[in-house]
Short mmCIF file of C-alpha atoms in Angstrom, two decimals:
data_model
loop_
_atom_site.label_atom_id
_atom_site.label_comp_id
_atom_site.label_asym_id
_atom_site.label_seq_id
_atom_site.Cartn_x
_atom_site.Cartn_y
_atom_site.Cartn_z
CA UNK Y 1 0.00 0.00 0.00
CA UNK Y 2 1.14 3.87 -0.82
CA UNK Y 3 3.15 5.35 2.63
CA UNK Y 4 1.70 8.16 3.88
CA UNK Y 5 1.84 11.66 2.01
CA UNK Y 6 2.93 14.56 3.58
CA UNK Y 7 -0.27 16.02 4.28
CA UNK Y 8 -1.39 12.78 6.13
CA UNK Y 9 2.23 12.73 8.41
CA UNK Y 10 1.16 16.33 9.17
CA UNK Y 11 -2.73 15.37 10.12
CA UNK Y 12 -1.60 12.15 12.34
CA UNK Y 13 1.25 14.49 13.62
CA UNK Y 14 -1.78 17.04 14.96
CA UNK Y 15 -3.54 13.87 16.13
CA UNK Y 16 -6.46 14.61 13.09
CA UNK Y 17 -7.95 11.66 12.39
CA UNK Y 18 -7.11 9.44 9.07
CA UNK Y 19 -9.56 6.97 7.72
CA UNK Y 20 -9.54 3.07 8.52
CA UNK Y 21 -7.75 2.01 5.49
CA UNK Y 22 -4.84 4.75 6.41
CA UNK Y 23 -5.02 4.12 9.81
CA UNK Y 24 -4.40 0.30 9.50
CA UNK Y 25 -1.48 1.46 6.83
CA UNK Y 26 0.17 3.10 9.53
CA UNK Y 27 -0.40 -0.12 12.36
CA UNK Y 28 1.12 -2.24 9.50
CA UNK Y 29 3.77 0.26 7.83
CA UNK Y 30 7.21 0.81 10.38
CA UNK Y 31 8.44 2.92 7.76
CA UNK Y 32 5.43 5.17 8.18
CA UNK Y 33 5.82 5.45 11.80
CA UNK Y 34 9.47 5.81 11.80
CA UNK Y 35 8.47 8.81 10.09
CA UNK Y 36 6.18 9.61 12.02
CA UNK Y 37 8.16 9.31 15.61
CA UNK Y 38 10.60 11.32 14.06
CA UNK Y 39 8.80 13.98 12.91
CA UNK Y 40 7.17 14.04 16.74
CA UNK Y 41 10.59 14.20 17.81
CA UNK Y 42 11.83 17.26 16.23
CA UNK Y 43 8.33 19.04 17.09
CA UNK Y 44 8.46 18.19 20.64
CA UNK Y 45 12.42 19.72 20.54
CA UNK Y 46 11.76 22.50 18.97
CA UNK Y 47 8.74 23.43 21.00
CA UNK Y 48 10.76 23.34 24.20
CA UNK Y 49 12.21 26.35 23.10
CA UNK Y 50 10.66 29.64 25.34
CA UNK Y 51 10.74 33.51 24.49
CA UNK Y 52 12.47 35.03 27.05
CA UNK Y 53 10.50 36.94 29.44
CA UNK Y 54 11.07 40.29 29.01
CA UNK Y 55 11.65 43.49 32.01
CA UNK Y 56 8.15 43.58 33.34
CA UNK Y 57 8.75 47.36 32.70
CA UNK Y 58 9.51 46.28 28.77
CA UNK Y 59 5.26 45.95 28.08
CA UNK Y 60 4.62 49.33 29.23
CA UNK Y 61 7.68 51.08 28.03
CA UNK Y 62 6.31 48.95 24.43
CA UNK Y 63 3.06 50.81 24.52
CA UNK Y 64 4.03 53.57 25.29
CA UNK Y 65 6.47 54.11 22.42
CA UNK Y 66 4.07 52.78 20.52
CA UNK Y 67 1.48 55.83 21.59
CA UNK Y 68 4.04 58.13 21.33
CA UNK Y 69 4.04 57.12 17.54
CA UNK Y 70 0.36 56.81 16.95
CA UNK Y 71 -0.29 60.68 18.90
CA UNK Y 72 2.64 62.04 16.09
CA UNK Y 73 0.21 60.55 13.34
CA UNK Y 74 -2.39 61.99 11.55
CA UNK Y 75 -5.20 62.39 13.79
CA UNK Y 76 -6.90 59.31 12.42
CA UNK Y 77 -5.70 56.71 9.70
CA UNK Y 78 -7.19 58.31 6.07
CA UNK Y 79 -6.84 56.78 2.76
CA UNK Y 80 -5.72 59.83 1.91
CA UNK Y 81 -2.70 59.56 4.15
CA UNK Y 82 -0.28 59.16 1.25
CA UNK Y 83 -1.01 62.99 0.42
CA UNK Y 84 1.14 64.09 2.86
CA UNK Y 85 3.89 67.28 2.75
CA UNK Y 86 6.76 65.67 1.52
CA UNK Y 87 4.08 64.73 -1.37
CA UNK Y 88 2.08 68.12 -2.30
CA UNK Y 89 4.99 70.38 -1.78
CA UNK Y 90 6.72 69.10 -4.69
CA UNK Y 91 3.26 68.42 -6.91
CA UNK Y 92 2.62 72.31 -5.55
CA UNK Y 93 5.87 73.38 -7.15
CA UNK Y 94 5.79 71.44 -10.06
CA UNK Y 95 2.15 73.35 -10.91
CA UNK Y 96 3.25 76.11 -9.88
CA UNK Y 97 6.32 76.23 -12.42
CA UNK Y 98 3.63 75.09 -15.37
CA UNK Y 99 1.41 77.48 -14.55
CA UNK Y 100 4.14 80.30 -14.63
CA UNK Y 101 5.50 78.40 -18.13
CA UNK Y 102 1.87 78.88 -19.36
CA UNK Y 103 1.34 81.76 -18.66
CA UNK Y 104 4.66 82.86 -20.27
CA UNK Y 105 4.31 80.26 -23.59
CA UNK Y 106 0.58 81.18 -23.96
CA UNK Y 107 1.14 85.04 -24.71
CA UNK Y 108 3.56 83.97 -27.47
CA UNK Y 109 1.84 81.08 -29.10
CA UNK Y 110 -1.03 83.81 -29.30
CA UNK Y 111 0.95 86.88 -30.66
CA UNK Y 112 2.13 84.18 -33.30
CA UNK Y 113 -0.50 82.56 -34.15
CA UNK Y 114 -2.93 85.61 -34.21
CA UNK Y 115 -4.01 88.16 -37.07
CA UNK Y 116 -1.17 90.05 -38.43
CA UNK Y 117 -3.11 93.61 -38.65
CA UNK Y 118 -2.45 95.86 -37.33
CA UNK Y 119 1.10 94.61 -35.91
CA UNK Y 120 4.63 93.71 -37.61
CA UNK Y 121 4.13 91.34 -40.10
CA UNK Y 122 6.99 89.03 -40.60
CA UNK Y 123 8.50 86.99 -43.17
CA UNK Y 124 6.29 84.03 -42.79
CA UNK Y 125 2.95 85.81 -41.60
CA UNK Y 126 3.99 85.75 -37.83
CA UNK Y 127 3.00 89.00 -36.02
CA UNK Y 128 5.20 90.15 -33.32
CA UNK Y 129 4.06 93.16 -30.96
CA UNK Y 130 0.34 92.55 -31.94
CA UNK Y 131 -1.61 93.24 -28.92
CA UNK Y 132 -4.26 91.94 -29.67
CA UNK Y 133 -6.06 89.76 -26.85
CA UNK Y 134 -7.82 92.47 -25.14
CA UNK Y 135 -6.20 91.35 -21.76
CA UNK Y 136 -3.24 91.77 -22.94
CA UNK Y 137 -4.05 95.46 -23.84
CA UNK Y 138 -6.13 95.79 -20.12
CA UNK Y 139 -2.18 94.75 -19.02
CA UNK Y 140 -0.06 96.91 -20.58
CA UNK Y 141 -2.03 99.80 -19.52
CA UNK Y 142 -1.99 98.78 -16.40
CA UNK Y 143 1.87 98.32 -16.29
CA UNK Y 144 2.26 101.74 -18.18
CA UNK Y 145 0.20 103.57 -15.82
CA UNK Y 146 2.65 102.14 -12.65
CA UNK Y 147 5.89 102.57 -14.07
CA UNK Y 148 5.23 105.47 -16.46
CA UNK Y 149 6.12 108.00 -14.33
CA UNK Y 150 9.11 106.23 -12.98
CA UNK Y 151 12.42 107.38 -14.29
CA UNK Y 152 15.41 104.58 -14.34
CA UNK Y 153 17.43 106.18 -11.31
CA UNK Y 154 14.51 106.33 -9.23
CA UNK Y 155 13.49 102.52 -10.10
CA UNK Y 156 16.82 101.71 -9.70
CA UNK Y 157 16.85 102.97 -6.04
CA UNK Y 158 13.67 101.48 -5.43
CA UNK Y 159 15.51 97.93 -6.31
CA UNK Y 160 13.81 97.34 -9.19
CA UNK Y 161 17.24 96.45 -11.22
CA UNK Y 162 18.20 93.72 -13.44
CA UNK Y 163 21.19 91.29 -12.71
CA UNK Y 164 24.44 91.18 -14.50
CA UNK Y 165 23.57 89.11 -17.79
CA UNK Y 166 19.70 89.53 -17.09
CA UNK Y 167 19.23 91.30 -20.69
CA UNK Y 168 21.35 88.47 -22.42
CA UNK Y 169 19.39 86.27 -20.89
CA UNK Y 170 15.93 87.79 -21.75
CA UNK Y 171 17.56 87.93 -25.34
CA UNK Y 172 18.78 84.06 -25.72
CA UNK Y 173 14.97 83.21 -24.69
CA UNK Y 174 13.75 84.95 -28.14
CA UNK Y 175 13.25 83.06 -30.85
CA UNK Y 176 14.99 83.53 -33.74
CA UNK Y 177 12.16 85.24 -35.67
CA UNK Y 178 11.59 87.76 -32.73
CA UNK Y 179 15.89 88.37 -32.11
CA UNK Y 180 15.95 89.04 -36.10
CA UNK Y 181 12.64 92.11 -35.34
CA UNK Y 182 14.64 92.79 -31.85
CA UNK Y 183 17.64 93.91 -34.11
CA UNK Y 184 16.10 95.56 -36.65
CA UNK Y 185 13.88 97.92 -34.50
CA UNK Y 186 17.75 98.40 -32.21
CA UNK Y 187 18.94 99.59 -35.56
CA UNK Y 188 16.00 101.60 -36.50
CA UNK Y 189 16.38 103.60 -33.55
CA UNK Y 190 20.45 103.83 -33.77
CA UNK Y 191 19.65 105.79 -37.16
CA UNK Y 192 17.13 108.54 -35.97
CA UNK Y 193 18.82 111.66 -34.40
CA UNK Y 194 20.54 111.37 -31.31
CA UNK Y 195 19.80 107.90 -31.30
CA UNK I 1 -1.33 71.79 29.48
CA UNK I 2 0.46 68.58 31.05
CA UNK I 3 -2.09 66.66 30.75
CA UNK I 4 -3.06 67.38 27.04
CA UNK I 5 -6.67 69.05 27.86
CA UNK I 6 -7.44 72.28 26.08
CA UNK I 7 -8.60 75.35 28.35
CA UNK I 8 -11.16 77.58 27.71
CA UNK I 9 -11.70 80.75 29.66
CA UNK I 10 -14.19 83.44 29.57
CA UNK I 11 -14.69 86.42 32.18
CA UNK I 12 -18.15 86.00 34.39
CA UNK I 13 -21.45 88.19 33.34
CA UNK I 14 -21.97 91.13 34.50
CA UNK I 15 -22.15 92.06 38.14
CA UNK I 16 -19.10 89.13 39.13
CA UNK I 17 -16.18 90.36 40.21
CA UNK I 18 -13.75 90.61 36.92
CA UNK I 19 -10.58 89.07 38.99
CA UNK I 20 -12.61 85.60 38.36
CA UNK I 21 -12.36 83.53 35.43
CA UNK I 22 -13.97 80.18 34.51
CA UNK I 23 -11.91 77.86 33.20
CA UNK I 24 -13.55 74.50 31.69
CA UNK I 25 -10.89 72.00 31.14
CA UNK I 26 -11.88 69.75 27.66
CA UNK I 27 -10.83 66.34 27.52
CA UNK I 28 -8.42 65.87 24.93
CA UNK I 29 -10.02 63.19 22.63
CA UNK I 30 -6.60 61.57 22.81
CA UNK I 31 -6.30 61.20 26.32
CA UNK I 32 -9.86 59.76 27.27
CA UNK I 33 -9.28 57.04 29.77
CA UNK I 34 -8.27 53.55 28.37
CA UNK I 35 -10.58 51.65 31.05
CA UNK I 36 -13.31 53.08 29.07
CA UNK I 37 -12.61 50.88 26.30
CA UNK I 38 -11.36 47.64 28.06
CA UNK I 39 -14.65 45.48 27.94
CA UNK I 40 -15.12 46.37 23.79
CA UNK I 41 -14.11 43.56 21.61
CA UNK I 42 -12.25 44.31 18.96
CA UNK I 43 -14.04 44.82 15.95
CA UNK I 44 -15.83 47.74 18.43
CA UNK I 45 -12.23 48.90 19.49
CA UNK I 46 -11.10 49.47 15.74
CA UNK I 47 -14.25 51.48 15.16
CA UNK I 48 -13.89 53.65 18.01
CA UNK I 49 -9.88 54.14 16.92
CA UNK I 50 -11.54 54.81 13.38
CA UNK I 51 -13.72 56.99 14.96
CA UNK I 52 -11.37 59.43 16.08
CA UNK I 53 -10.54 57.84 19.99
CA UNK I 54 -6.61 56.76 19.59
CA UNK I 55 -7.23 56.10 23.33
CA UNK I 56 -8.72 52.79 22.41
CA UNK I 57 -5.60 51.66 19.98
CA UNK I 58 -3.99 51.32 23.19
CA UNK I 59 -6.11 48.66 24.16
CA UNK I 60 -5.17 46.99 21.21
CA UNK I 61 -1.46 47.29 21.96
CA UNK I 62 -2.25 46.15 25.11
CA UNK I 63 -3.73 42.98 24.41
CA UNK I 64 -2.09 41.97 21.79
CA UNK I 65 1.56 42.93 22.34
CA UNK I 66 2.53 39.80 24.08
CA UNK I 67 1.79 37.29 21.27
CA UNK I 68 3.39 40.07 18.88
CA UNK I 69 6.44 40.58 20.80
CA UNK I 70 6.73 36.29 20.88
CA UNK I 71 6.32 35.96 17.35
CA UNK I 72 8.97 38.64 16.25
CA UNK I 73 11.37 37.46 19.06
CA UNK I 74 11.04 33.37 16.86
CA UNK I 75 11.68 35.39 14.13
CA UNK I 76 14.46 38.06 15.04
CA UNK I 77 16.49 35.84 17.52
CA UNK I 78 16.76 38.54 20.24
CA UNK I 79 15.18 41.48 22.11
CA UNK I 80 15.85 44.58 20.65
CA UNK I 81 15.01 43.65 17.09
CA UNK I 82 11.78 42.08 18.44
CA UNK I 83 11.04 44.78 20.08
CA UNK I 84 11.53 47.10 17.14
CA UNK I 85 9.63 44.88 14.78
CA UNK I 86 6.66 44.73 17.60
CA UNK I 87 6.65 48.68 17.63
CA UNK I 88 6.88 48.84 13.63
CA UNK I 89 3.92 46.56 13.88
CA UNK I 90 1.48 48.14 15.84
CA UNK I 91 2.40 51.41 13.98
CA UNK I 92 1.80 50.05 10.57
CA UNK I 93 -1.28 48.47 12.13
CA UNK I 94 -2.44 52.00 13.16
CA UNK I 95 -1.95 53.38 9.45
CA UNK I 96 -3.44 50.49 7.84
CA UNK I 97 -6.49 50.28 10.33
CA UNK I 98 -8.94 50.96 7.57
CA UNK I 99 -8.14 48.01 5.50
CA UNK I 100 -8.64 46.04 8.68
CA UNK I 101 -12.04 44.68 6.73
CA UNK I 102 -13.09 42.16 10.12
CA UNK I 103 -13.66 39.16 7.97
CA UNK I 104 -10.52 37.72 9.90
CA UNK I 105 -9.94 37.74 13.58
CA UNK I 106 -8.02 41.03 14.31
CA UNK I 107 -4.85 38.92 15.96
CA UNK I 108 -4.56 37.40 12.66
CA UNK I 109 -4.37 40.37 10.86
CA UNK I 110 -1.37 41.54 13.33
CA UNK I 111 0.05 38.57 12.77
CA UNK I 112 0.18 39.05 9.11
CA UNK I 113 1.44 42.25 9.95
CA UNK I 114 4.34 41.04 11.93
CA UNK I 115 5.78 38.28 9.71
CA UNK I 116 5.33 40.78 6.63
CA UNK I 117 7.86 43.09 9.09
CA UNK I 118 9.73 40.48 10.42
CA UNK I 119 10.59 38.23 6.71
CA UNK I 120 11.20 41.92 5.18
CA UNK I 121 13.91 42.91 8.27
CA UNK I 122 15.33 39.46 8.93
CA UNK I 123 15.36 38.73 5.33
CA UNK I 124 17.78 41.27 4.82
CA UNK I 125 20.62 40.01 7.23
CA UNK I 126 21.23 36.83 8.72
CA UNK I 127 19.55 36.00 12.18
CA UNK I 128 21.00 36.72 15.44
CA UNK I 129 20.39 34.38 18.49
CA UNK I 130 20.77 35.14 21.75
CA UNK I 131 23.30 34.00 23.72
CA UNK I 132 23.33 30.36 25.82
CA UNK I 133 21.79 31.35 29.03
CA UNK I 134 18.65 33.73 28.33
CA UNK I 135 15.93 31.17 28.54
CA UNK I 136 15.36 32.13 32.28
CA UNK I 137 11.89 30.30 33.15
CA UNK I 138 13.45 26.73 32.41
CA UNK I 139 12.99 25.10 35.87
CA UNK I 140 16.72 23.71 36.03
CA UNK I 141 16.53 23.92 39.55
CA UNK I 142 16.85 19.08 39.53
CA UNK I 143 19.85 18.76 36.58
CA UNK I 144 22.96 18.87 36.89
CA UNK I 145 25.71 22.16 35.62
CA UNK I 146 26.56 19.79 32.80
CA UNK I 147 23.55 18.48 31.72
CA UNK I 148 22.06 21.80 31.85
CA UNK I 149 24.97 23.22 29.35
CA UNK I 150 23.97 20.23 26.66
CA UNK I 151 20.44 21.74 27.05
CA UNK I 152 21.07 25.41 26.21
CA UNK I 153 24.08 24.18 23.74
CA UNK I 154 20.80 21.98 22.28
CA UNK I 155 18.74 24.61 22.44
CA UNK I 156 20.89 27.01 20.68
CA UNK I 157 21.56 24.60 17.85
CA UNK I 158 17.73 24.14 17.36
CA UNK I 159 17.43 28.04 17.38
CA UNK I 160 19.88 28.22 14.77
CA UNK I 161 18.64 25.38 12.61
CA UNK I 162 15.06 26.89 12.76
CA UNK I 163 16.79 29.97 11.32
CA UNK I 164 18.24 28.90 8.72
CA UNK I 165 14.94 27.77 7.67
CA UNK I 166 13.52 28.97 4.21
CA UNK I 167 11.69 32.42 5.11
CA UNK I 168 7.80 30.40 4.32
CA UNK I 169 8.98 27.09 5.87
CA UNK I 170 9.94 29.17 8.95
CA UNK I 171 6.83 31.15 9.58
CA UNK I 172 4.76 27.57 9.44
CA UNK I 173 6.49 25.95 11.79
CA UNK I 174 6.46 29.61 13.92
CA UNK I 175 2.87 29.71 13.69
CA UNK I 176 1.94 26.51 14.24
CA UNK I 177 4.16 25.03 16.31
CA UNK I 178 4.15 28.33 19.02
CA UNK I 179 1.49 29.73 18.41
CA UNK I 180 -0.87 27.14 17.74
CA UNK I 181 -3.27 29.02 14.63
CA UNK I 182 -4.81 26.69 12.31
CA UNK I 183 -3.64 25.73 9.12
CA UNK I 184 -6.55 27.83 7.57
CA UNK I 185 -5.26 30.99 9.96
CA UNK I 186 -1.51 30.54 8.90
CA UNK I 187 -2.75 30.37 5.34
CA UNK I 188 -4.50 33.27 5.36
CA UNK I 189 -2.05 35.31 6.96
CA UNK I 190 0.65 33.94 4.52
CA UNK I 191 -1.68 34.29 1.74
CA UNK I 192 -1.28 30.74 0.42
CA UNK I 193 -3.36 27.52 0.61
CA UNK I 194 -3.95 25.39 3.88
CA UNK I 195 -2.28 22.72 1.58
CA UNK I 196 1.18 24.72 1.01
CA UNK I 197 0.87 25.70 4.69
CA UNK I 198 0.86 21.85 5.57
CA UNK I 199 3.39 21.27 3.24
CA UNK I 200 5.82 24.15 4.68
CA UNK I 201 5.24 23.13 8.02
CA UNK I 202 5.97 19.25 6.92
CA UNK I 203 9.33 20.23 4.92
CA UNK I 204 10.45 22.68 8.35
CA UNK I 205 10.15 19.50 10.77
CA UNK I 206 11.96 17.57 8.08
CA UNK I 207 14.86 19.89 7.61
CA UNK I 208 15.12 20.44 11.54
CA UNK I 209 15.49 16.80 11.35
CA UNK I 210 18.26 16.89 8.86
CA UNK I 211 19.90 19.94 10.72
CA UNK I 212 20.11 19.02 13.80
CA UNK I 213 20.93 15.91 12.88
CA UNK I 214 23.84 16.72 11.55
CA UNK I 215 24.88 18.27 14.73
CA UNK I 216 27.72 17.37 16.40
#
């Protein structure tokens, strides 16, 4: 007859009971319960083996850690918990800088793409300088009216100066289209008088 | 305040002298009084941590530390790490508590919670044991100084061979041997079958055997 699979040492191990026919296997088989006895054997060594006790002070001190950690939590557990600072700060940032990238890009793509009249028409139909979108109008006024009556000294000495390589900057950020206007309207004004 | 309650204090109405001041002292919904929640089981204990009482996660800790602390010490090999892993447990319990769903017994779910800690840490370095002479509640007082060194030399070799145990084989015989949870618990909190569980269990006796008997 077939010994005894693992699954049926492990049953007879836990004293579960195994049918006649497996039972009687065992009686007859001293294979099977050489198996068995050792298998016992290792099980009843191994379970002799305690956890030392621990300080009595060791559960408290446990729990209390433990509350310590729990009170520096969020208030309760949220599924939301993964949202945390070290998350949103950077997602924060990160919309921040495309909002500030749209709202620098979006001005642009319009002058381009918009109606050349009445602004400068360039070589292939771009306009540059078209103000067009009535906001952008609403904010030029609005930036005229500040600053207009603001000489350079006096913004100057209120701090409102650019940084050494600011205007080469602003310039490399051009495209090529609007550095090739920038120059000609430099050279326009070079030629009037006392340019 | 020292003892975490929140003050509130508003001058008297009219007509009371103004030197006077009541002050109403709010608990702090953190520090409500654990005996309050000692007689909930606890399914009612999560809800009430769930419901905004931390207080009652303390009960939690407290009655379940013990078996938590035992299972990461067969695990760890020693005190300090068990007594990490028991803390790292409770704490991911505590964030996790909403996925607690109750279809299992809530030890069970710690339980799964510490052998998840306890296979990821002691996975990552071999196993210390502690040191012949730590299992203090043997009664010893009837054998002899030898015989009682070939016990903790014994005993130390079986600690050793159960660590060297394959990480599933290992939490089996941990489980079931120890702790006595069914096959059907020890599957669930593995997440395998009650038939790989027997099997693990019946391939960690057999390479005890083999171990150990290979010991000098």
């Amino acid at each position: 007859m077939k010994h005894l699979t693992s699954d049926e040492l492990v049953d007879l191990l836990e004293s579960a009971a195994l049918d006649d026919t497996r039972r009687a296997h065992v009686e007859s088989c001293a294979a099977c319960r050489a198996r068995i006895d050792a298998l016992w054997r290792v099980l009843a060594e191994a379970q002799t083996l305690t956890v030392p006790e621990p300080s009595p002070l060791f559960w408290d001190h446990l729990s209390h850690r433990v509350r310590e950690a729990v009170i520096a939590e969020p208030q309760a557990p949220s599924p939301l918990r993964w949202l945390r600072w070290p998350v949103w700060v950077p997602v924060a940032g990160l919309v921040g800088i495309i909002v500030a990238l749209a709202s620098v890009v979006a001005p642009r793509v319009g002058q381009i793409g918009s109606s050349p009249e009445p602004g400068l028409v360039l070589s292939d139909g771009a306009a540059i300088g078209d103000p067009e979108p009535a906001n952008a109008e609403d904010t030029w006024a609005l930036v005229s009216d500040l600053v207009g009556p603001i000489d350079l000294d006096t913004a100057r000495e209120a701090g409102f100066s650019t940084g050494p390589g600011a205007a080469d900057e602003a310039v490399l950020q051009l495209t090529a289209l609007e550095q090739e206007e920038l120059v000609r309207l430099l050279q326009q004004e070079l030629k009037q008088p006392g340019g | 305040m020292p003892d975490g309650s929140a003050v509130r204090s508003w001058p008297l109405a009219a007509g009371a002298p103004r030197r006077w001041t009541v002050r109403v002292l709010e608990p702090d919904p953190r520090s409500v009084n654990v005996e309050a929640f000692e007689s909930l089981d606890d399914r009612a204990l999560v809800a009430e941590c769930l419901g905004g009482k931390p207080a009652a996660f303390d009960v939690i800790v407290a009655r379940h530390r013990r078996a938590i602390y035992q299972v990461c010490h067969r695990f760890a090999g020693n005190h300090e790490d068990a007594s990490d892993l028991s803390q790292e447990t409770f704490i991911r319990a505590w964030r996790g508590l909403r996925n607690f769903k109750g279809d299992a017994a809530l030890s069970t779910w710690l339980y799964r919670i510490a052998v998840n800690a306890c296979l990821n840490r002691v996975g990552t370095r071999k196993p210390e044991t502690e040191p012949i002479g730590t299992d203090r509640f043997v009664d010893n007082r009837t054998e002899s100084p030898s015989d009682g060194l070939l016990r903790e030399e014994r005993a130390v070799a079986v600690r050793r061979a159960i660590a060297a145990l394959p990480n599933r084989q290992r939490a089996a015989l941990i489980l079931r041997a120890y702790h006595d949870l069914s096959h059907q618990e020890i599957a669930d909190i593995l997440g395998s079958s009650v038939g790989a569980v027997k099997a693990n269990f019946f391939h960690a006796l057999a390479n005890l055997k083999k171990i150990l008997g290979s010991e000098p």
